[in-house]
mmCIF file of C-alpha atoms in Angstrom:
data_model
loop_
_atom_site.group_PDB
_atom_site.id
_atom_site.type_symbol
_atom_site.label_atom_id
_atom_site.label_comp_id
_atom_site.label_asym_id
_atom_site.label_seq_id
_atom_site.Cartn_x
_atom_site.Cartn_y
_atom_site.Cartn_z
ATOM 1 C CA MET A 32 -57.102 -91.832 198.145
ATOM 2 C CA LYS A 33 -55.603 -94.030 200.457
ATOM 3 C CA ARG A 34 -57.663 -96.716 202.406
ATOM 4 C CA GLN A 35 -58.733 -96.797 205.954
ATOM 5 C CA VAL A 36 -56.416 -98.787 207.951
ATOM 6 C CA VAL A 37 -58.117 -101.489 210.264
ATOM 7 C CA LEU A 38 -56.570 -100.928 213.759
ATOM 8 C CA ALA A 39 -59.349 -103.056 215.696
ATOM 9 C CA SER A 40 -58.516 -106.354 217.614
ATOM 10 C CA VAL A 41 -59.461 -109.818 215.318
ATOM 11 C CA VAL A 42 -61.043 -112.633 216.181
ATOM 12 C CA LEU A 43 -60.278 -115.874 213.864
ATOM 13 C CA THR A 44 -63.921 -117.261 213.584
ATOM 14 C CA GLY A 45 -64.318 -118.780 209.843
ATOM 15 C CA ALA A 46 -64.424 -122.297 209.594
ATOM 16 C CA LEU A 47 -62.569 -123.554 205.940
ATOM 17 C CA VAL A 48 -64.889 -123.693 203.603
ATOM 18 C CA THR A 49 -63.490 -126.553 200.842
ATOM 19 C CA VAL A 50 -63.336 -125.155 197.175
ATOM 20 C CA VAL A 51 -64.399 -127.337 194.433
ATOM 21 C CA ALA A 52 -61.582 -127.212 192.017
ATOM 22 C CA THR A 53 -63.032 -127.294 188.611
ATOM 23 C CA ALA A 54 -62.319 -128.008 185.269
ATOM 24 C CA ALA A 55 -59.362 -125.556 184.271
ATOM 25 C CA GLN A 56 -58.504 -125.233 188.037
ATOM 26 C CA GLN A 57 -60.418 -121.600 188.522
ATOM 27 C CA ALA A 58 -62.828 -120.557 190.739
ATOM 28 C CA PRO A 59 -64.948 -117.858 191.614
ATOM 29 C CA PRO A 60 -64.813 -115.092 194.538
ATOM 30 C CA ALA A 61 -63.592 -115.839 197.710
ATOM 31 C CA GLY A 62 -63.815 -114.238 201.282
ATOM 32 C CA ALA A 63 -61.416 -112.116 203.060
ATOM 33 C CA PRO A 64 -58.100 -112.746 204.288
ATOM 34 C CA ALA A 65 -56.317 -112.714 207.927
ATOM 35 C CA ALA A 66 -54.861 -109.648 208.558
ATOM 36 C CA GLN A 67 -49.951 -109.310 208.790
ATOM 37 C CA GLY A 68 -49.238 -108.117 212.143
ATOM 38 C CA GLN A 69 -49.896 -104.407 210.834
ATOM 39 C CA GLY A 70 -51.925 -104.660 208.525
ATOM 40 C CA ARG A 71 -55.847 -104.848 207.417
ATOM 41 C CA GLY A 72 -57.776 -108.266 207.275
ATOM 42 C CA ASP A 73 -60.304 -110.040 209.248
ATOM 43 C CA GLY A 74 -59.132 -113.447 209.093
ATOM 44 C CA ARG A 75 -62.294 -114.910 208.518
ATOM 45 C CA GLY A 76 -62.234 -116.941 205.406
ATOM 46 C CA ARG A 77 -65.759 -115.422 204.306
ATOM 47 C CA GLY A 78 -67.675 -117.278 201.203
ATOM 48 C CA ASP A 79 -69.382 -115.620 198.969
ATOM 49 C CA GLY A 80 -73.030 -116.937 199.548
ATOM 50 C CA GLN A 81 -72.551 -119.228 196.147
ATOM 51 C CA GLY A 82 -70.901 -121.920 198.299
ATOM 52 C CA ARG A 83 -67.561 -120.863 197.607
ATOM 53 C CA GLY A 84 -64.976 -119.371 200.388
ATOM 54 C CA GLY A 85 -61.726 -118.745 201.745
ATOM 55 C CA GLY A 86 -59.314 -121.770 203.342
ATOM 56 C CA ARG A 87 -56.042 -121.410 204.573
ATOM 57 C CA ALA A 88 -54.262 -123.952 202.476
ATOM 58 C CA GLY A 89 -56.620 -122.799 198.955
ATOM 59 C CA GLY A 90 -58.714 -125.430 199.416
ATOM 60 C CA GLY A 91 -58.740 -127.476 196.098
ATOM 61 C CA PHE A 92 -56.341 -125.650 194.676
ATOM 62 C CA GLY A 93 -54.040 -126.976 197.524
ATOM 63 C CA ALA A 94 -51.780 -124.990 199.390
ATOM 64 C CA VAL A 95 -49.230 -122.312 198.553
ATOM 65 C CA GLY A 96 -46.322 -123.507 196.116
ATOM 66 C CA MET A 97 -42.712 -123.013 196.253
ATOM 67 C CA ILE A 98 -41.972 -119.590 194.592
ATOM 68 C CA GLU A 99 -40.335 -120.500 191.058
ATOM 69 C CA LYS A 100 -38.442 -118.066 188.893
ATOM 70 C CA VAL A 101 -39.085 -117.145 185.395
ATOM 71 C CA THR A 102 -36.569 -114.107 184.486
ATOM 72 C CA ASP A 103 -33.664 -112.685 186.799
ATOM 73 C CA ASN A 104 -36.145 -110.427 188.658
ATOM 74 C CA VAL A 105 -39.999 -112.417 188.262
ATOM 75 C CA TYR A 106 -41.020 -114.916 189.691
ATOM 76 C CA MET A 107 -43.939 -116.817 190.028
ATOM 77 C CA ILE A 108 -45.948 -118.347 193.155
ATOM 78 C CA PRO A 109 -48.349 -121.515 192.520
ATOM 79 C CA GLY A 110 -51.072 -122.789 194.161
ATOM 80 C CA ALA A 111 -53.947 -121.816 196.729
ATOM 81 C CA GLY A 112 -55.801 -119.706 194.185
ATOM 82 C CA GLY A 113 -54.062 -118.278 191.041
ATOM 83 C CA ASN A 114 -50.498 -118.383 190.704
ATOM 84 C CA SER A 115 -49.068 -115.368 191.842
ATOM 85 C CA GLY A 116 -46.409 -113.156 189.646
ATOM 86 C CA VAL A 117 -43.490 -111.428 191.511
ATOM 87 C CA MET A 118 -41.480 -108.525 190.127
ATOM 88 C CA VAL A 119 -38.174 -107.692 192.678
ATOM 89 C CA ALA A 120 -37.920 -103.971 191.325
ATOM 90 C CA ALA A 121 -35.281 -101.532 192.868
ATOM 91 C CA ASN A 122 -37.782 -100.003 196.345
ATOM 92 C CA GLY A 123 -39.960 -102.706 196.805
ATOM 93 C CA VAL A 124 -42.163 -105.977 195.021
ATOM 94 C CA VAL A 125 -44.972 -106.048 192.910
ATOM 95 C CA LEU A 126 -47.211 -108.855 193.506
ATOM 96 C CA VAL A 127 -49.792 -109.646 190.892
ATOM 97 C CA ASP A 128 -53.187 -111.806 192.722
ATOM 98 C CA THR A 129 -53.370 -112.921 196.124
ATOM 99 C CA LYS A 130 -55.017 -116.221 196.085
ATOM 100 C CA LEU A 131 -57.085 -117.393 197.999
ATOM 101 C CA ALA A 132 -58.280 -115.258 201.232
ATOM 102 C CA ASN A 133 -55.968 -116.650 205.013
ATOM 103 C CA ASN A 134 -52.604 -116.813 202.193
ATOM 104 C CA GLY A 135 -51.336 -113.781 203.230
ATOM 105 C CA GLN A 136 -48.483 -114.559 204.943
ATOM 106 C CA ALA A 137 -47.451 -118.199 202.708
ATOM 107 C CA ILE A 138 -47.603 -115.413 199.794
ATOM 108 C CA LEU A 139 -44.610 -113.239 202.089
ATOM 109 C CA ASP A 140 -42.756 -116.016 203.248
ATOM 110 C CA GLN A 141 -42.107 -117.280 199.554
ATOM 111 C CA ILE A 142 -41.093 -113.648 198.594
ATOM 112 C CA LYS A 143 -39.195 -113.677 201.429
ATOM 113 C CA THR A 144 -36.959 -116.059 199.751
ATOM 114 C CA VAL A 145 -35.616 -114.661 197.073
ATOM 115 C CA THR A 146 -35.801 -110.866 198.538
ATOM 116 C CA ASP A 147 -35.829 -108.743 201.593
ATOM 117 C CA LYS A 148 -37.871 -105.740 200.283
ATOM 118 C CA PRO A 149 -41.379 -105.001 201.189
ATOM 119 C CA VAL A 150 -44.475 -105.757 198.678
ATOM 120 C CA THR A 151 -45.159 -101.802 197.931
ATOM 121 C CA MET A 152 -47.922 -102.539 195.029
ATOM 122 C CA ILE A 153 -50.903 -105.321 194.155
ATOM 123 C CA ILE A 154 -52.478 -105.537 191.021
ATOM 124 C CA ASN A 155 -55.281 -107.746 190.530
ATOM 125 C CA THR A 156 -55.873 -109.467 186.674
ATOM 126 C CA HIS A 157 -59.663 -109.771 187.623
ATOM 127 C CA THR A 158 -61.764 -110.165 190.620
ATOM 128 C CA HIS A 159 -62.365 -113.669 191.703
ATOM 129 C CA GLY A 160 -61.079 -114.325 195.203
ATOM 130 C CA ASP A 161 -59.096 -116.887 193.951
ATOM 131 C CA HIS A 162 -56.812 -113.810 192.706
ATOM 132 C CA ASN A 163 -58.118 -111.263 195.254
ATOM 133 C CA GLY A 164 -58.708 -112.638 197.993
ATOM 134 C CA SER A 165 -55.631 -112.066 200.157
ATOM 135 C CA ASN A 166 -55.623 -108.424 199.501
ATOM 136 C CA MET A 167 -56.207 -106.983 203.006
ATOM 137 C CA PHE A 168 -53.425 -108.314 204.542
ATOM 138 C CA PHE A 169 -50.735 -106.438 203.345
ATOM 139 C CA PRO A 170 -50.799 -102.889 205.165
ATOM 140 C CA ALA A 171 -52.437 -100.088 203.671
ATOM 141 C CA THR A 172 -49.581 -98.459 202.061
ATOM 142 C CA VAL A 173 -49.534 -100.993 199.324
ATOM 143 C CA GLU A 174 -51.127 -99.622 196.400
ATOM 144 C CA ILE A 175 -53.828 -101.924 194.873
ATOM 145 C CA VAL A 176 -54.382 -101.338 190.904
ATOM 146 C CA THR A 177 -57.376 -103.108 188.521
ATOM 147 C CA GLN A 178 -58.823 -102.422 185.722
ATOM 148 C CA GLU A 179 -62.324 -100.282 186.373
ATOM 149 C CA ASN A 180 -64.665 -102.669 185.789
ATOM 150 C CA THR A 181 -62.801 -105.205 188.055
ATOM 151 C CA LYS A 182 -63.107 -102.611 190.647
ATOM 152 C CA ALA A 183 -66.751 -101.965 189.976
ATOM 153 C CA ASN A 184 -66.841 -106.356 190.187
ATOM 154 C CA MET A 185 -65.090 -106.252 193.333
ATOM 155 C CA GLU A 186 -67.640 -103.611 195.123
ATOM 156 C CA LYS A 187 -70.494 -106.452 194.515
ATOM 157 C CA MET A 188 -68.744 -109.255 196.365
ATOM 158 C CA PRO A 189 -69.483 -109.601 200.332
ATOM 159 C CA ALA A 190 -65.900 -109.944 201.050
ATOM 160 C CA PHE A 191 -64.875 -106.204 200.198
ATOM 161 C CA GLN A 192 -68.547 -104.468 202.033
ATOM 162 C CA ASP A 193 -67.607 -104.766 205.770
ATOM 163 C CA ALA A 194 -64.743 -102.214 206.775
ATOM 164 C CA ALA A 195 -62.379 -105.269 206.992
ATOM 165 C CA GLY A 196 -62.998 -105.918 203.131
ATOM 166 C CA LYS A 197 -62.609 -102.479 201.807
ATOM 167 C CA VAL A 198 -59.077 -101.847 202.611
ATOM 168 C CA GLY A 199 -58.546 -104.327 200.236
ATOM 169 C CA MET A 200 -60.156 -102.521 197.305
ATOM 170 C CA PRO A 201 -57.898 -100.814 194.613
ATOM 171 C CA ASP A 202 -56.268 -97.346 195.097
ATOM 172 C CA LYS A 203 -56.273 -96.875 191.570
ATOM 173 C CA THR A 204 -57.727 -98.027 188.065
ATOM 174 C CA PHE A 205 -57.434 -97.934 184.361
ATOM 175 C CA LYS A 206 -59.677 -98.269 181.445
ATOM 176 C CA ASP A 207 -57.108 -99.218 178.189
ATOM 177 C CA LYS A 208 -53.644 -99.393 179.209
ATOM 178 C CA MET A 209 -51.692 -97.760 181.854
ATOM 179 C CA SER A 210 -47.852 -97.895 182.840
ATOM 180 C CA ILE A 211 -46.491 -98.026 185.829
ATOM 181 C CA GLY A 212 -42.351 -97.725 186.740
ATOM 182 C CA LYS A 213 -40.135 -96.338 184.365
ATOM 183 C CA GLY A 214 -36.738 -98.235 182.500
ATOM 184 C CA LYS A 215 -35.698 -101.881 183.487
ATOM 185 C CA GLU A 216 -38.862 -101.897 186.266
ATOM 186 C CA ARG A 217 -41.927 -100.949 183.404
ATOM 187 C CA ILE A 218 -44.735 -102.749 183.443
ATOM 188 C CA ASP A 219 -47.695 -101.814 181.195
ATOM 189 C CA LEU A 220 -51.000 -103.433 181.880
ATOM 190 C CA TYR A 221 -53.821 -103.455 179.023
ATOM 191 C CA TYR A 222 -57.233 -104.524 178.682
ATOM 192 C CA TYR A 223 -58.749 -105.633 175.146
ATOM 193 C CA GLY A 224 -62.392 -106.606 175.985
ATOM 194 C CA ARG A 225 -64.407 -109.528 177.785
ATOM 195 C CA SER A 226 -63.128 -112.712 178.082
ATOM 196 C CA HIS A 227 -63.108 -114.664 181.484
ATOM 197 C CA THR A 228 -64.913 -111.424 182.817
ATOM 198 C CA ASN A 229 -65.555 -108.044 181.317
ATOM 199 C CA GLY A 230 -61.941 -106.420 183.915
ATOM 200 C CA ASP A 231 -59.023 -109.098 182.653
ATOM 201 C CA ALA A 232 -55.988 -107.168 182.745
ATOM 202 C CA LEU A 233 -52.450 -108.351 181.298
ATOM 203 C CA VAL A 234 -49.857 -107.612 183.169
ATOM 204 C CA VAL A 235 -46.789 -107.276 181.045
ATOM 205 C CA PHE A 236 -43.386 -106.496 182.802
ATOM 206 C CA ARG A 237 -41.734 -105.054 179.407
ATOM 207 C CA ASP A 238 -38.295 -105.509 180.233
ATOM 208 C CA ALA A 239 -38.308 -109.207 181.210
ATOM 209 C CA ARG A 240 -40.285 -109.833 177.591
ATOM 210 C CA VAL A 241 -43.216 -111.330 180.737
ATOM 211 C CA MET A 242 -46.864 -111.526 180.689
ATOM 212 C CA HIS A 243 -49.136 -112.456 183.617
ATOM 213 C CA ALA A 244 -52.140 -113.522 181.787
ATOM 214 C CA GLY A 245 -54.587 -114.153 184.738
ATOM 215 C CA ASP A 246 -57.664 -116.068 183.626
ATOM 216 C CA MET A 247 -57.845 -114.905 180.073
ATOM 217 C CA PHE A 248 -55.610 -117.768 179.868
ATOM 218 C CA ALA A 249 -55.856 -119.919 183.202
ATOM 219 C CA ASN A 250 -54.690 -123.367 181.160
ATOM 220 C CA LYS A 251 -54.780 -125.058 178.090
ATOM 221 C CA GLY A 252 -58.390 -126.269 178.879
ATOM 222 C CA GLN A 253 -62.025 -125.046 178.452
ATOM 223 C CA GLY A 254 -62.025 -121.652 180.393
ATOM 224 C CA LEU A 255 -64.175 -120.285 182.692
ATOM 225 C CA ILE A 256 -66.821 -117.977 181.103
ATOM 226 C CA ASP A 257 -68.395 -115.405 183.927
ATOM 227 C CA PRO A 258 -71.065 -113.785 182.790
ATOM 228 C CA MET A 259 -72.258 -112.294 185.917
ATOM 229 C CA ASN A 260 -69.027 -110.468 186.336
ATOM 230 C CA GLY A 261 -69.182 -109.062 182.584
ATOM 231 C CA GLY A 262 -67.221 -112.727 180.859
ATOM 232 C CA SER A 263 -68.251 -113.501 177.074
ATOM 233 C CA GLY A 264 -67.387 -116.365 175.508
ATOM 234 C CA LEU A 265 -68.499 -115.173 171.798
ATOM 235 C CA GLU A 266 -65.849 -112.644 173.106
ATOM 236 C CA TRP A 267 -63.064 -114.646 174.521
ATOM 237 C CA GLY A 268 -60.929 -114.955 171.186
ATOM 238 C CA THR A 269 -61.741 -111.838 169.891
ATOM 239 C CA THR A 270 -59.945 -110.491 173.114
ATOM 240 C CA ILE A 271 -56.701 -112.230 173.182
ATOM 241 C CA GLY A 272 -56.207 -111.877 169.242
ATOM 242 C CA ASN A 273 -56.526 -108.176 169.865
ATOM 243 C CA ALA A 274 -54.090 -108.694 172.571
ATOM 244 C CA ALA A 275 -51.539 -110.972 170.766
ATOM 245 C CA LYS A 276 -52.109 -107.667 167.555
ATOM 246 C CA GLY A 277 -51.211 -104.662 170.766
ATOM 247 C CA ILE A 278 -48.639 -106.281 172.871
ATOM 248 C CA LYS A 279 -44.695 -106.466 171.766
ATOM 249 C CA ASN A 280 -41.699 -108.066 172.663
ATOM 250 C CA VAL A 281 -43.298 -111.272 175.099
ATOM 251 C CA ASP A 282 -41.536 -114.637 175.389
ATOM 252 C CA LYS A 283 -43.285 -115.794 178.477
ATOM 253 C CA VAL A 284 -46.715 -116.264 180.009
ATOM 254 C CA ILE A 285 -47.759 -116.693 183.094
ATOM 255 C CA THR A 286 -50.784 -118.278 183.152
ATOM 256 C CA GLY A 287 -53.537 -118.257 185.639
ATOM 257 C CA HIS A 288 -53.751 -121.551 187.220
ATOM 258 C CA SER A 289 -51.157 -123.702 185.210
ATOM 259 C CA THR A 290 -47.052 -123.437 184.158
ATOM 260 C CA VAL A 291 -45.284 -120.876 182.718
ATOM 261 C CA MET A 292 -45.841 -121.275 179.235
ATOM 262 C CA THR A 293 -44.782 -119.184 176.061
ATOM 263 C CA TRP A 294 -46.185 -116.224 173.647
ATOM 264 C CA LYS A 295 -47.403 -118.887 171.198
ATOM 265 C CA ASP A 296 -49.375 -120.787 173.659
ATOM 266 C CA PHE A 297 -51.718 -117.634 174.901
ATOM 267 C CA VAL A 298 -52.003 -116.458 170.833
ATOM 268 C CA ASP A 299 -53.091 -119.803 170.142
ATOM 269 C CA TYR A 300 -55.611 -120.065 172.915
ATOM 270 C CA GLY A 301 -56.979 -117.206 171.135
ATOM 271 C CA GLU A 302 -57.378 -119.334 167.795
ATOM 272 C CA VAL A 303 -58.640 -122.406 169.732
ATOM 273 C CA ASN A 304 -61.530 -119.597 171.459
ATOM 274 C CA ARG A 305 -62.514 -117.859 168.199
ATOM 275 C CA LEU A 306 -63.000 -121.442 167.150
ATOM 276 C CA VAL A 307 -65.369 -122.428 169.836
ATOM 277 C CA ALA A 308 -67.195 -118.988 169.111
ATOM 278 C CA ALA A 309 -67.738 -120.039 164.996
ATOM 279 C CA TYR A 310 -68.558 -123.569 166.452
ATOM 280 C CA ALA A 311 -71.662 -121.933 168.412
ATOM 281 C CA ARG A 312 -72.394 -119.786 165.856
ATOM 282 C CA ASP A 313 -72.838 -122.750 163.199
ATOM 283 C CA ALA A 314 -74.638 -124.768 165.739
ATOM 284 C CA VAL A 315 -77.183 -122.380 166.921
ATOM 285 C CA LYS A 316 -78.124 -121.757 163.132
ATOM 286 C CA ALA A 317 -78.488 -125.872 162.535
ATOM 287 C CA GLY A 318 -80.923 -125.893 165.706
ATOM 288 C CA LYS A 319 -78.459 -127.786 167.610
ATOM 289 C CA THR A 320 -78.120 -128.010 171.208
ATOM 290 C CA PRO A 321 -75.587 -126.976 173.498
ATOM 291 C CA GLU A 322 -74.902 -130.485 174.323
ATOM 292 C CA GLN A 323 -74.996 -131.686 170.992
ATOM 293 C CA ALA A 324 -72.755 -128.853 170.055
ATOM 294 C CA MET A 325 -70.156 -129.927 172.601
ATOM 295 C CA MET A 326 -70.123 -133.283 172.031
ATOM 296 C CA GLU A 327 -69.680 -132.991 168.335
ATOM 297 C CA PHE A 328 -66.906 -130.039 168.600
ATOM 298 C CA LYS A 329 -63.511 -131.170 167.955
ATOM 299 C CA LEU A 330 -60.540 -129.140 168.123
ATOM 300 C CA PRO A 331 -57.882 -129.435 165.209
ATOM 301 C CA GLU A 332 -54.914 -132.119 164.945
ATOM 302 C CA LYS A 333 -52.613 -128.995 166.027
ATOM 303 C CA PHE A 334 -53.996 -128.311 169.147
ATOM 304 C CA THR A 335 -54.830 -131.486 170.581
ATOM 305 C CA ALA A 336 -50.703 -132.598 169.771
ATOM 306 C CA ALA A 337 -49.845 -129.251 171.830
ATOM 307 C CA GLY A 338 -52.167 -129.967 175.123
ATOM 308 C CA TYR A 339 -55.483 -128.293 174.686
ATOM 309 C CA THR A 340 -58.435 -129.665 175.301
ATOM 310 C CA PHE A 341 -62.086 -128.861 174.823
ATOM 311 C CA ALA A 342 -63.806 -132.066 176.846
ATOM 312 C CA ALA A 343 -67.517 -132.614 177.754
ATOM 313 C CA GLY A 344 -68.647 -132.885 181.172
ATOM 314 C CA GLY A 345 -67.807 -131.180 184.196
ATOM 315 C CA ARG A 346 -67.621 -126.888 183.590
ATOM 316 C CA GLY A 347 -71.049 -125.909 182.521
ATOM 317 C CA GLY A 348 -72.594 -129.645 182.838
ATOM 318 C CA PRO A 349 -73.174 -131.520 179.355
ATOM 319 C CA GLY A 350 -73.111 -128.389 177.290
ATOM 320 C CA GLY A 351 -70.235 -126.649 178.874
ATOM 321 C CA ASN A 352 -69.271 -123.147 177.455
ATOM 322 C CA PHE A 353 -71.887 -123.751 174.728
ATOM 323 C CA GLY A 354 -74.623 -123.016 177.046
ATOM 324 C CA ILE A 355 -73.228 -119.762 177.964
ATOM 325 C CA ILE A 356 -72.099 -118.721 174.693
ATOM 326 C CA PHE A 357 -75.880 -119.777 173.088
ATOM 327 C CA ASP A 358 -77.270 -117.760 175.348
ATOM 328 C CA GLU A 359 -74.939 -114.935 174.169
ATOM 329 C CA LEU A 360 -76.251 -115.782 170.834
ATOM 330 C CA LYS A 361 -79.870 -115.257 171.984
ATOM 331 C CA ALA A 362 -79.455 -112.521 173.461
ATOM 332 C CA ALA A 363 -77.612 -110.502 170.632
ATOM 333 C CA LYS A 364 -81.137 -111.009 168.294
#
């Protein structure tokens, strides 16, 4: 169903709300973005009622950065939320993730440095506002695609509940796999299970051998588990393992919040998360607290040498992700 175009004039009334940068540089839902001339946003930079909101410069994420070439027709735009992926196709641009609210024009400005073609499709990797916050900037003719659980999660976000916000909701969803386009412009979308949320999509630009992993692989640090949106620390590593078995011919991975990495980095991150889950199970059996598990857990040297970290403090308090995983284990009994 085509989204309704909001024609009423809007007034910019929202003050910028600082986004707190976490250890892995991720943030949960933010608010709605400004409109693009003839677009559909309301420009109010609203928060999500949890002390997190939208900001033109991206709060703790900094401003939108310069577009970076990944392959011949695939690019990455960092900053102001999650990394945006860009594929320049024959008839238009496919944009993966739209950052925090009020960054639509800055994204478009970067795209215009490499092509004059319009954005024709948006793919959101998951529900968080630092990845879908500027959906409403783009015209209603732009199709928005997500995994089906992500659509359900977005429906719960305050930013998408009024008339201006609803136009940023997905037009099309998929369950496990969907392909878009043909030939050298084919994009494959995959869902392998719970990780950061219960709707994390992996976006594969097949001919370019590039995958956008969203926050399933934000960086090499401790991932943010979002149980309110179905995330699971117990399943995270298994989900990546299944993706590694099912997805072929990928060389480069656009991460959620870091640099472009390799397929091996993605596979290794799955193993890191499987080790964390296994340690949590053993720690619960031994009667340890999440805080003890966090302090005692050590990654093998091959991972620390490659830059992976699982440090105490910051995210999740002194127990880190172990607190959430312990809760999952208790709920499963």
